[in-house]
C-alpha positions in Angstrom: -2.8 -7.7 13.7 -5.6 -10.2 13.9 -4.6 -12.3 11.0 -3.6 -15.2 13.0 -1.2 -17.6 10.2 1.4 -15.7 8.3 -0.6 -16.8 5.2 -3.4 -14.9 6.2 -1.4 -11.9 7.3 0.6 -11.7 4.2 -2.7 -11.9 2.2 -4.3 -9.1 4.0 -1.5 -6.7 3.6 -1.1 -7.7 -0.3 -4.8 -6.7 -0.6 -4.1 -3.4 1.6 -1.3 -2.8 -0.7 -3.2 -3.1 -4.1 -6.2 -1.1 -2.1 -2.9 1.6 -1.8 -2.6 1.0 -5.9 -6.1 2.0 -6.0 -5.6 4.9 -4.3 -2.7 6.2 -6.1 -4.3 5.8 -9.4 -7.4 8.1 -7.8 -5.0 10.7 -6.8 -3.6 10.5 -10.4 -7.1 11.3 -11.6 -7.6 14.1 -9.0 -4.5 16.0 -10.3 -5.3 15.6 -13.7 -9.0 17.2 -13.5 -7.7 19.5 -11.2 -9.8 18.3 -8.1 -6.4 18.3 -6.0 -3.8 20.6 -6.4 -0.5 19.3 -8.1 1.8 20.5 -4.8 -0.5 18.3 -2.6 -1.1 15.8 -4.9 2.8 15.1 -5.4 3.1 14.6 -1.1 0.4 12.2 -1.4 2.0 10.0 -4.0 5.3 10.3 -2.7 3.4 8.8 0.5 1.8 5.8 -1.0 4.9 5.0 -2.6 6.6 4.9 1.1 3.8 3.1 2.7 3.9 0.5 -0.3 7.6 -0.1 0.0 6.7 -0.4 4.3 4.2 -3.0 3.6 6.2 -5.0 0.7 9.5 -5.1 3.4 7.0 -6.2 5.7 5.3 -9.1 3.3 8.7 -9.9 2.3 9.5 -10.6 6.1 6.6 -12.5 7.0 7.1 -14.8 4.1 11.0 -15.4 5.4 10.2 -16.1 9.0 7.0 -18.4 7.3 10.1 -20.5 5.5 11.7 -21.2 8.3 
């Protein structure tokens, strides 16, 4: 990462994670006008939810090693 304080780091991957937000709520839309296919659709959700729990554990950390 390029983020060089933990500050900065944790802030970059709280924006990535409300960009994921964004994301989720788009594949919402998808499924319900029918531009993605429910069976896809669900992987893809199921997906962001994993890769926001990933980057919350990983916020979570950085802000415990920053309190040391």
């Amino acid at each position: 990462m390029t983020r060089e304080s933990n500050k900065e780091k944790v802030r970059f991957l709280d924006i990535a994670r409300s960009s994921l937000a964004e994301a989720r709520t788009q594949i919402y839309i998808g499924i319900d006008i029918g531009y993605i296919k429910q069976p896809v659709g669900t992987v893809w959700l199921d997906e962001t939810v994993a890769l926001s729990k990933m980057l919350t554990g990983l916020i979570a950390r950085l802000k415990s090693t920053a309190n040391r």
